[in-house]
Each structure stands twice: as structure tokens, then as C-alpha cells.
PDB file of C-alpha atoms in Angstrom:
ATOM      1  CA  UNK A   1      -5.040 -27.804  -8.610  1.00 65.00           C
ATOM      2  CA  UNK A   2      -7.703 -25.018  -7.888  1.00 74.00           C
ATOM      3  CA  UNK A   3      -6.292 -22.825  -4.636  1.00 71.00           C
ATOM      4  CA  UNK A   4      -8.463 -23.156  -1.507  1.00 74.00           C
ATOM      5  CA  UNK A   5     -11.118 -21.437  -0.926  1.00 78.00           C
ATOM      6  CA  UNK A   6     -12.176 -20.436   3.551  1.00 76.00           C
ATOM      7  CA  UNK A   7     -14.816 -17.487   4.390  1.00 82.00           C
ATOM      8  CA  UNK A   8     -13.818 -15.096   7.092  1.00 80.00           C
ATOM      9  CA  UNK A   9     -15.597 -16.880   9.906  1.00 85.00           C
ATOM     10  CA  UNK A  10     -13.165 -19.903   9.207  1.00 82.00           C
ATOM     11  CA  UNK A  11     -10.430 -17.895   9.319  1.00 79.00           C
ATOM     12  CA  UNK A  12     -11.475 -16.216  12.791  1.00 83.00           C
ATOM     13  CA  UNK A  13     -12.339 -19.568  13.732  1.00 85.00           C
ATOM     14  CA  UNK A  14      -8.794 -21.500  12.943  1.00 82.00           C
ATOM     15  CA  UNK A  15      -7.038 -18.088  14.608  1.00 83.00           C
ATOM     16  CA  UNK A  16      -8.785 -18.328  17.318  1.00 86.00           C
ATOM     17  CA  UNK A  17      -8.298 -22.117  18.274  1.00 86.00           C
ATOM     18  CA  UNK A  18      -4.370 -22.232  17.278  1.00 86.00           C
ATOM     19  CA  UNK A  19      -4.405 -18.875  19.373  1.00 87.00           C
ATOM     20  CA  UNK A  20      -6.003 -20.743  22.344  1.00 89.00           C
ATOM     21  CA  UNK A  21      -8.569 -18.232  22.049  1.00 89.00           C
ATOM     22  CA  UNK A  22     -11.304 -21.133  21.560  1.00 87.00           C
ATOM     23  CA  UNK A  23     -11.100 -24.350  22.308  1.00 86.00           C
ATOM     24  CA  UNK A  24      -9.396 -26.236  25.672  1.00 90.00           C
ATOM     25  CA  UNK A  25      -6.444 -27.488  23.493  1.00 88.00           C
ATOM     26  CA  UNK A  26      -4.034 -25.614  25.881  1.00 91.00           C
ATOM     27  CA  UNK A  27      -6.122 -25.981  29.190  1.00 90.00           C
ATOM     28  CA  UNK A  28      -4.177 -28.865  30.388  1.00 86.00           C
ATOM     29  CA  UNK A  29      -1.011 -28.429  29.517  1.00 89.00           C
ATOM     30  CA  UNK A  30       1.711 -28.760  32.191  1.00 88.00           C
ATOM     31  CA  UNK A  31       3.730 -25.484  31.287  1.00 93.00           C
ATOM     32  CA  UNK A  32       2.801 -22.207  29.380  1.00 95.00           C
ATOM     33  CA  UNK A  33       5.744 -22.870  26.317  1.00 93.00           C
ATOM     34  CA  UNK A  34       3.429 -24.539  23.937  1.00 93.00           C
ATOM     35  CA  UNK A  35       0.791 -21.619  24.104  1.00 94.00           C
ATOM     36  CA  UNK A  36       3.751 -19.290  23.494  1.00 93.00           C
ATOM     37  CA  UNK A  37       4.828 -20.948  21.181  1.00 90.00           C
ATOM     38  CA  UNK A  38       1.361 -21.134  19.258  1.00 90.00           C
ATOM     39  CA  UNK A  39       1.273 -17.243  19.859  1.00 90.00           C
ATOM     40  CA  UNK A  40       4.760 -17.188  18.338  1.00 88.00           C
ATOM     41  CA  UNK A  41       5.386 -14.973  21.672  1.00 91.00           C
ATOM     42  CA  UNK A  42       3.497 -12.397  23.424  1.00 93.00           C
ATOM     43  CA  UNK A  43       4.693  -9.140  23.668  1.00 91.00           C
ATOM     44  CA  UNK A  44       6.192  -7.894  26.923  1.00 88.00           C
ATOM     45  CA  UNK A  45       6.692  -4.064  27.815  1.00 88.00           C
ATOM     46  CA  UNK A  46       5.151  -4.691  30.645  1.00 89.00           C
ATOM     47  CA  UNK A  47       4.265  -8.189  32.157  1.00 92.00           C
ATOM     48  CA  UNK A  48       0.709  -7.104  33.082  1.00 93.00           C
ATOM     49  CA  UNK A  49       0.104  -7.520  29.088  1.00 93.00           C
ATOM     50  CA  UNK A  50       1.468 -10.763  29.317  1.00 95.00           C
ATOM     51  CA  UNK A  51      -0.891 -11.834  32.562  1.00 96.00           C
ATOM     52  CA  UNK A  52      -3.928 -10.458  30.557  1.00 95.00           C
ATOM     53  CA  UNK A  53      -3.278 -12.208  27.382  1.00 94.00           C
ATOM     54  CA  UNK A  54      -2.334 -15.381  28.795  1.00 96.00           C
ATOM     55  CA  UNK A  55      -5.925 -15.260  31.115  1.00 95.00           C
ATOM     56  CA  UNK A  56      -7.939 -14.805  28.592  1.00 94.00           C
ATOM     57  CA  UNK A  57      -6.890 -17.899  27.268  1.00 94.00           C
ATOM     58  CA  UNK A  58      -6.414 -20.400  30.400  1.00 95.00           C
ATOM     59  CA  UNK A  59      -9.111 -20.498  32.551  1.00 93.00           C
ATOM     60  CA  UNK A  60      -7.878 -20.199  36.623  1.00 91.00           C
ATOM     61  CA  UNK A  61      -4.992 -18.747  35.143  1.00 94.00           C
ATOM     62  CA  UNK A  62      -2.492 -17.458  38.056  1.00 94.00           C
ATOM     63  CA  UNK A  63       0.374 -14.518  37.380  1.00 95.00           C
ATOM     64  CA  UNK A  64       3.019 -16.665  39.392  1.00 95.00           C
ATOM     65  CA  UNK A  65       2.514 -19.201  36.422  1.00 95.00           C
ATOM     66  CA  UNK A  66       4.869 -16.832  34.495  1.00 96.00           C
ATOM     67  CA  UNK A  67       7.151 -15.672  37.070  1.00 94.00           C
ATOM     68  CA  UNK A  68       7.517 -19.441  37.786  1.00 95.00           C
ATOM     69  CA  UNK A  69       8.619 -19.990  34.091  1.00 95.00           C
ATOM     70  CA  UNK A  70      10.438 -17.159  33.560  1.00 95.00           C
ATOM     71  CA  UNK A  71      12.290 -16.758  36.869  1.00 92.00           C
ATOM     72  CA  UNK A  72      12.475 -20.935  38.115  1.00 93.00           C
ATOM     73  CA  UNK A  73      12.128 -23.004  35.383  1.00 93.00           C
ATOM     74  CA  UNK A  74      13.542 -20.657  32.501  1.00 94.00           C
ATOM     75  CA  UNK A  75      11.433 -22.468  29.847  1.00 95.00           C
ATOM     76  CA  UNK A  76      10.330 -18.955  29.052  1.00 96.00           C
ATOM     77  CA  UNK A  77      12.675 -16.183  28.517  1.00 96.00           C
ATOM     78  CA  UNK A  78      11.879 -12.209  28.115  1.00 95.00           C
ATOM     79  CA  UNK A  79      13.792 -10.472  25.506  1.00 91.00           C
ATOM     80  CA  UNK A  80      14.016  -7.635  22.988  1.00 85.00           C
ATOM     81  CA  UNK A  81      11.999  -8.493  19.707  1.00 78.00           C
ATOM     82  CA  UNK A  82      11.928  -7.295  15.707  1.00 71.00           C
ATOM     83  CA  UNK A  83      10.153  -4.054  16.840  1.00 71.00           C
ATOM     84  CA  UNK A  84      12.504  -3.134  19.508  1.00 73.00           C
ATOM     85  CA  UNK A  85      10.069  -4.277  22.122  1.00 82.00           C
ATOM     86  CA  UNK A  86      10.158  -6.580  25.074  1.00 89.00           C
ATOM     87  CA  UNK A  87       8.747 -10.163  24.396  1.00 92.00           C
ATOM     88  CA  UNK A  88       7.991 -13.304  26.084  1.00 96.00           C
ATOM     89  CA  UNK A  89       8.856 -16.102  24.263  1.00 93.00           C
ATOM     90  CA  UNK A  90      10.151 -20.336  24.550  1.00 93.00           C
ATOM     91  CA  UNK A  91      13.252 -21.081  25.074  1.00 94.00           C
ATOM     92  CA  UNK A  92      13.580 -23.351  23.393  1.00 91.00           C
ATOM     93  CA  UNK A  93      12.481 -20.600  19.838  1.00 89.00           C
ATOM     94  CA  UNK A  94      14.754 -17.862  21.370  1.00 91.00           C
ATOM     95  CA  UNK A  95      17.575 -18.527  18.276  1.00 90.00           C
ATOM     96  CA  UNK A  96      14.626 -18.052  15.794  1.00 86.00           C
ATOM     97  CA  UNK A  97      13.508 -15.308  17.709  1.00 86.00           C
ATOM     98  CA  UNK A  98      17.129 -13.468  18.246  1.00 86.00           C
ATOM     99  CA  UNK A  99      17.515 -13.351  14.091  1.00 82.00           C
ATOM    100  CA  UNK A 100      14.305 -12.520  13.239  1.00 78.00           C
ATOM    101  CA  UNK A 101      15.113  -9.236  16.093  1.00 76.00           C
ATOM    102  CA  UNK A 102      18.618  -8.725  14.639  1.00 69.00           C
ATOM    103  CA  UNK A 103      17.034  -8.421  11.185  1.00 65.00           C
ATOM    104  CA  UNK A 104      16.094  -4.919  11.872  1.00 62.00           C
ATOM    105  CA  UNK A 105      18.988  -2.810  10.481  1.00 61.00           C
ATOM    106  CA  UNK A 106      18.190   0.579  12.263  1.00 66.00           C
ATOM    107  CA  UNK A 107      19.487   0.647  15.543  1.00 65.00           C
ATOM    108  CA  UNK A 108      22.761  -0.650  14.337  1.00 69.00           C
ATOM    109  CA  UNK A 109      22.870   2.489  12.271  1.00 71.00           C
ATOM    110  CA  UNK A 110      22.596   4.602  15.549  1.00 70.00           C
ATOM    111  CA  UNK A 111      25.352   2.465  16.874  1.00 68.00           C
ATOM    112  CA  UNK A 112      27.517   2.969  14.168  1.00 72.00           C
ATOM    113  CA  UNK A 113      27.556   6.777  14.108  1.00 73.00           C
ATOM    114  CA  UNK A 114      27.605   7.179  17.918  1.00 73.00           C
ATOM    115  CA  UNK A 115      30.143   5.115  18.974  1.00 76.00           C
ATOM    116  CA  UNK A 116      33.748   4.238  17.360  1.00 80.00           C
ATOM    117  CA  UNK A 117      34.013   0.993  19.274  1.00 80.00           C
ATOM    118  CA  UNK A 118      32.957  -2.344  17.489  1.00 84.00           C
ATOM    119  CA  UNK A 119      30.634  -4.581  18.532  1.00 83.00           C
ATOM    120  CA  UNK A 120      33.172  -6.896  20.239  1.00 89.00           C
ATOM    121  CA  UNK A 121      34.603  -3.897  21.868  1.00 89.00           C
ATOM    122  CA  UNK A 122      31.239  -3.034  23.220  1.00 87.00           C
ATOM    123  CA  UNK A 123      30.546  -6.642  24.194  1.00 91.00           C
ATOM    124  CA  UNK A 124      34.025  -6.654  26.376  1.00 93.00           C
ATOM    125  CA  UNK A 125      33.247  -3.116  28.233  1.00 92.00           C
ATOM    126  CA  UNK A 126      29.733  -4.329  28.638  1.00 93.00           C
ATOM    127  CA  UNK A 127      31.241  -7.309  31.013  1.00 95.00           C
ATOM    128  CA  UNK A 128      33.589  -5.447  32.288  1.00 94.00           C
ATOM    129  CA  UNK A 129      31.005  -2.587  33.849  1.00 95.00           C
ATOM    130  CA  UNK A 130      28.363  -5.331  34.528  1.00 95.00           C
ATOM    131  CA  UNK A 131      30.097  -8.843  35.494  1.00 94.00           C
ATOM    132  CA  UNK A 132      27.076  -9.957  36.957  1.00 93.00           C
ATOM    133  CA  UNK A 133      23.573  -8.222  36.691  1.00 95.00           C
ATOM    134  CA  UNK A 134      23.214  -6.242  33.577  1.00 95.00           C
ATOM    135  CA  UNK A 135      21.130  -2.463  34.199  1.00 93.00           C
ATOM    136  CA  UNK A 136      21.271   0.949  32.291  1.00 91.00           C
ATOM    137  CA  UNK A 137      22.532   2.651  35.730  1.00 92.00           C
ATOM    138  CA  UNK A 138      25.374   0.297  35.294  1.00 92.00           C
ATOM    139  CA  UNK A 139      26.543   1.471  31.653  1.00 91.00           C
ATOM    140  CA  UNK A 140      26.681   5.094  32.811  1.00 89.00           C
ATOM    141  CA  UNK A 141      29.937   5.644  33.400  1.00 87.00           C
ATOM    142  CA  UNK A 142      31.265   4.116  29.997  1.00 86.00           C
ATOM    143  CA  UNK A 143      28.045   4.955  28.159  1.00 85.00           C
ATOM    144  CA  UNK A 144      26.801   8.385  29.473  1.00 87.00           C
ATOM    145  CA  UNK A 145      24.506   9.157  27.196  1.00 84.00           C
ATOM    146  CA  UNK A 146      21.019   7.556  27.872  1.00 84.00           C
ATOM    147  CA  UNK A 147      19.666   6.368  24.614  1.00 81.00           C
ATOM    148  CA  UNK A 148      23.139   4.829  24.006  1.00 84.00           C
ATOM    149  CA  UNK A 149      23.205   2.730  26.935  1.00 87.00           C
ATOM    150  CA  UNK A 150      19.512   1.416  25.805  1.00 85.00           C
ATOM    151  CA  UNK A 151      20.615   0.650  22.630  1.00 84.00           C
ATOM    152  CA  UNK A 152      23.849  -1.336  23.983  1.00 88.00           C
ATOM    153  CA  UNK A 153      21.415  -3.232  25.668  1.00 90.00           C
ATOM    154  CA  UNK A 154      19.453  -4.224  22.679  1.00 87.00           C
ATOM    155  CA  UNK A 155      22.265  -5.282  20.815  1.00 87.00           C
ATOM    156  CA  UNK A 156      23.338  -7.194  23.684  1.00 91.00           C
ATOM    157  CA  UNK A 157      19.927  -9.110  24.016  1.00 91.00           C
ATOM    158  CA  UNK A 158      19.522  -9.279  20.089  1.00 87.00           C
ATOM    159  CA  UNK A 159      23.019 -11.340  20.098  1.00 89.00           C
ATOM    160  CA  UNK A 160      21.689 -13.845  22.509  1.00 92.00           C
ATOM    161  CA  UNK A 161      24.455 -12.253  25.465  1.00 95.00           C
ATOM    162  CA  UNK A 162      21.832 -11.166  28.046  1.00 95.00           C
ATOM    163  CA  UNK A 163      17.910 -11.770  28.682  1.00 95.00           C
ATOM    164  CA  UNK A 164      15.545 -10.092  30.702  1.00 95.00           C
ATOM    165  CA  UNK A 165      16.010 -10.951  35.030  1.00 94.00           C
ATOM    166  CA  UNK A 166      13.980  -8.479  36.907  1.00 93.00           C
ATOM    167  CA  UNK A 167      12.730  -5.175  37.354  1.00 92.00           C
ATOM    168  CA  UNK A 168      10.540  -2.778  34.734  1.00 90.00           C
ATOM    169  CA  UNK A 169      11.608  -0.396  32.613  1.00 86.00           C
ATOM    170  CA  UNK A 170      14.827   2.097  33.237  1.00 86.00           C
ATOM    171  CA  UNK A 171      14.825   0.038  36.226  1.00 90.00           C
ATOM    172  CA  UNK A 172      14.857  -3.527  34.087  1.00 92.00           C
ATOM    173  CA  UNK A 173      17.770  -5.631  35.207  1.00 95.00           C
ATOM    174  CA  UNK A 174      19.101  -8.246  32.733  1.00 96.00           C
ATOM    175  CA  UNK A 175      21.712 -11.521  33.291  1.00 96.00           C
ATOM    176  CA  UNK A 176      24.306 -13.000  31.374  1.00 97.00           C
ATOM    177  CA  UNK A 177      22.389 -15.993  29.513  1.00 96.00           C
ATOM    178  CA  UNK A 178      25.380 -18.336  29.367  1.00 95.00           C
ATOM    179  CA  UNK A 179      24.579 -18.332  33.435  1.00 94.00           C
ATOM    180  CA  UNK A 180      20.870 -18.263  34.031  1.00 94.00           C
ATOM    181  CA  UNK A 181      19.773 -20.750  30.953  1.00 94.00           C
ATOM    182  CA  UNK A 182      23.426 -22.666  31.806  1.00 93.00           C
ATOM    183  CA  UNK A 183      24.559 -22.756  27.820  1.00 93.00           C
ATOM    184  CA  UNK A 184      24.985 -20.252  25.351  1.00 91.00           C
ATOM    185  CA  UNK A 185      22.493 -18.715  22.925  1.00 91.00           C
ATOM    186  CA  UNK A 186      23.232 -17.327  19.079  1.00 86.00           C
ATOM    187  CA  UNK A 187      20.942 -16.272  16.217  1.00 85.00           C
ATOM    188  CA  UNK A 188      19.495 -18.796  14.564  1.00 79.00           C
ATOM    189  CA  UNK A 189      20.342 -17.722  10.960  1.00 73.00           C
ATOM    190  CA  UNK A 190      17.696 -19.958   8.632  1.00 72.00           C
ATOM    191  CA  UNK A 191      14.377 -18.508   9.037  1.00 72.00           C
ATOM    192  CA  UNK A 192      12.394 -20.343   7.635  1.00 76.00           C
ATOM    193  CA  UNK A 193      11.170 -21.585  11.033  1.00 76.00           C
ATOM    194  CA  UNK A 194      10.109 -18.782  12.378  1.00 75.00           C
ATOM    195  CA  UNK A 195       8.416 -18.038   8.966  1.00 78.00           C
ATOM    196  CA  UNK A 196       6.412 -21.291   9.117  1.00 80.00           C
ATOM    197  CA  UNK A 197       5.393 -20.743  13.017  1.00 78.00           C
ATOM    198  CA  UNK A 198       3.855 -17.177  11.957  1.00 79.00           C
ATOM    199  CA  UNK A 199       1.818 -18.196   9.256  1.00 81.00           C
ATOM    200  CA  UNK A 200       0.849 -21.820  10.728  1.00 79.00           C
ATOM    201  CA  UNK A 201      -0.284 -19.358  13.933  1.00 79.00           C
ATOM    202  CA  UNK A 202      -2.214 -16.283  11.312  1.00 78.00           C
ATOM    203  CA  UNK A 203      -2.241 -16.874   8.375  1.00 72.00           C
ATOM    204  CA  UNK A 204      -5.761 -17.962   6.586  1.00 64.00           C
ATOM    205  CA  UNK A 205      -4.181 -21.614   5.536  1.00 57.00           C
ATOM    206  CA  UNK A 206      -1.590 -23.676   7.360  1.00 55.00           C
ATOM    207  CA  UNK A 207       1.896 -23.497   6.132  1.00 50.00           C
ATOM    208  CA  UNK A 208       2.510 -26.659   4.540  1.00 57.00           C
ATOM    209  CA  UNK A 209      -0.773 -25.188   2.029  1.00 54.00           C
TER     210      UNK A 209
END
């Protein structure tokens, strides 16, 4: 059987409605978690990104949507992604989402030459200095170094342990996900479905072509 063939414009055109760019498909929808999940996540250094993407795709949109989701309902969840960035994703693609972050092999490297503890090691000292509310000021006195205690963090997130609760930046604040989504989190390990959500979401064809 011949392949396909689609011109640009239908391209554009099938990104843009799975994308919610076009079209009203996500207009109605009761909660924001199937547009993230269309978008496969948005990034999320800083929420105003978030509030900009997410209005130029939902007319009327309002930025207490998100907090709503995020902080309320938790059917969002703010964590760090492949790049080493904050993201917004669903909850319920956060194990897809943790192993396609833990994937990247680099930080672990830094880890590995900076600090003779292992990863459970870290984990345990990591509850011990932060039983509650997880923060870089709150690593300092067993991780004084600064761009330690930031990647401590990331492996913590990346492992499904903590997720994003407040604040921006050095002054982000995370919690212990076992308590604010009330259940545990791990890596999903079989990526295929994260694989299949990216290219139904950008690539030319769906996935099933």
C-alpha cells in the first residue's frame, strides 16, 4: 500500500485542531486535563506561560482555572520534565511523564560524582530535612552547595516523590505526592504511550498510520 500523501496546510491544519488551536473541540469541556493532555503538557517555568498558552486556546479563559486544578482538584500536577524544566501536565499521564523525564541520563551523572550517598540515602535525608513542605532553603544544611540541592530536587520529582505546591523559582515549594494526590506515583516504564500521545498530538499522520 502506497504511503499517504498531506500538503503542509493539512498538517498546520490537523496541529492546530488536536492543539485546540482551531476548532471549539475543547471549549466546553468541564476541566483543563483533556487539553493538556492533547498538548501532551505545557511547559511551566513560570505559570504566566501556562495562562497564555492555555488563553489562546479557550475563549473567557480565567488564570484561577489552573490554580483551581492544580492547587484544589489536583487533576493537574506541575513537575520537572525531559529537559529539566517545569511542566504542567494530567495526572492522570504523570507515570508516562516521570519516565520519559528520568530518561535523561545527565543529571544523574552530576549526582554521582558529587555526592557518595545513593539515591535511597538521599531520598531518607530528603524526608528527614523536609517532613512536610519540600524547598531548596530547606536542603541547605545537608546539601550546602546550591546546584546540588536543585538537582536533589529533580531527582526527587523525576521519581514521582514530590510535585510542584507553591511558590516560583528558588522560592518554589514542593509536597510529598503520596499526601497531596493521596496515593503514590512511580515511572511508568513502557513508553510507548507517551510515544503515541506525541505523535497523535505533532506528528503529520496519526499514530495508528
Amino acid at each position: 500500500m502506497p504511503a499517504p500523501i498531506v500538503t503542509s496546510q493539512q498538517v498546520f491544519a490537523r496541529l492546530a485542531h488536536r492543539t485546540g488551536l482551531l476548532g471549539d473541540t475543547f471549549h466546553r469541556k468541564r476541566s483543563l486535563q483533556p487539553l493538556l493532555s492533547a498538548l501532551c503538557g505545557i511547559r511551566g517555568d513560570k505559570l504566566e506561560s501556562v495562562h497564555l498558552a492555555l488563553a489562546s486556546r479557550l475563549p473567557g479563559y480565567k488564570p484561577a482555572a489552573l490554580d483551581r486544578e492544580l492547587l484544589e482538584k489536583h487533576s493537574l500536577v506541575r513537575t520537572w520534565n525531559s529537559r529539566g524544566t517545569l511542566q504542567v501536565v494530567a495526572v492522570s499521564e504523570l507515570p508516562d511523564a516521570l519516565a520519559a523525564a528520568g530518561a535523561a541520563p545527565r543529571w544523574r551523572r552530576f549526582l554521582e560524582t558529587k555526592s557518595k550517598l545513593s539515591p535511597q540515602a538521599r531520598l531518607r535525608l530528603l524526608k528527614r530535612l523536609c517532613p512536610e513542605n519540600v524547598s531548596k532553603d530547606g536542603l541547605k544544611s545537608g546539601f550546602p552547595d546550591a546546584s546540588m540541592r536543585q538537582v536533589i530536587l529533580r531527582e526527587a520529582a523525576q521519581a514521582g516523590h514530590i510535585l510542584w505546591k507553591e511558590g516560583e523559582g528558588n522560592a518554589a515549594v514542593f509536597g510529598w505526592t503520596k499526601e497531596m494526590l493521596g496515593k503514590a506515583v512511580a515511572p511508568e516504564r513502557d513508553y510507548h504511550p507517551v510515544v503515541g500521545r506525541y505523535l497523535e498530538s505533532y506528528a503529520p499522520l496519526a499514530a495508528s498510520d
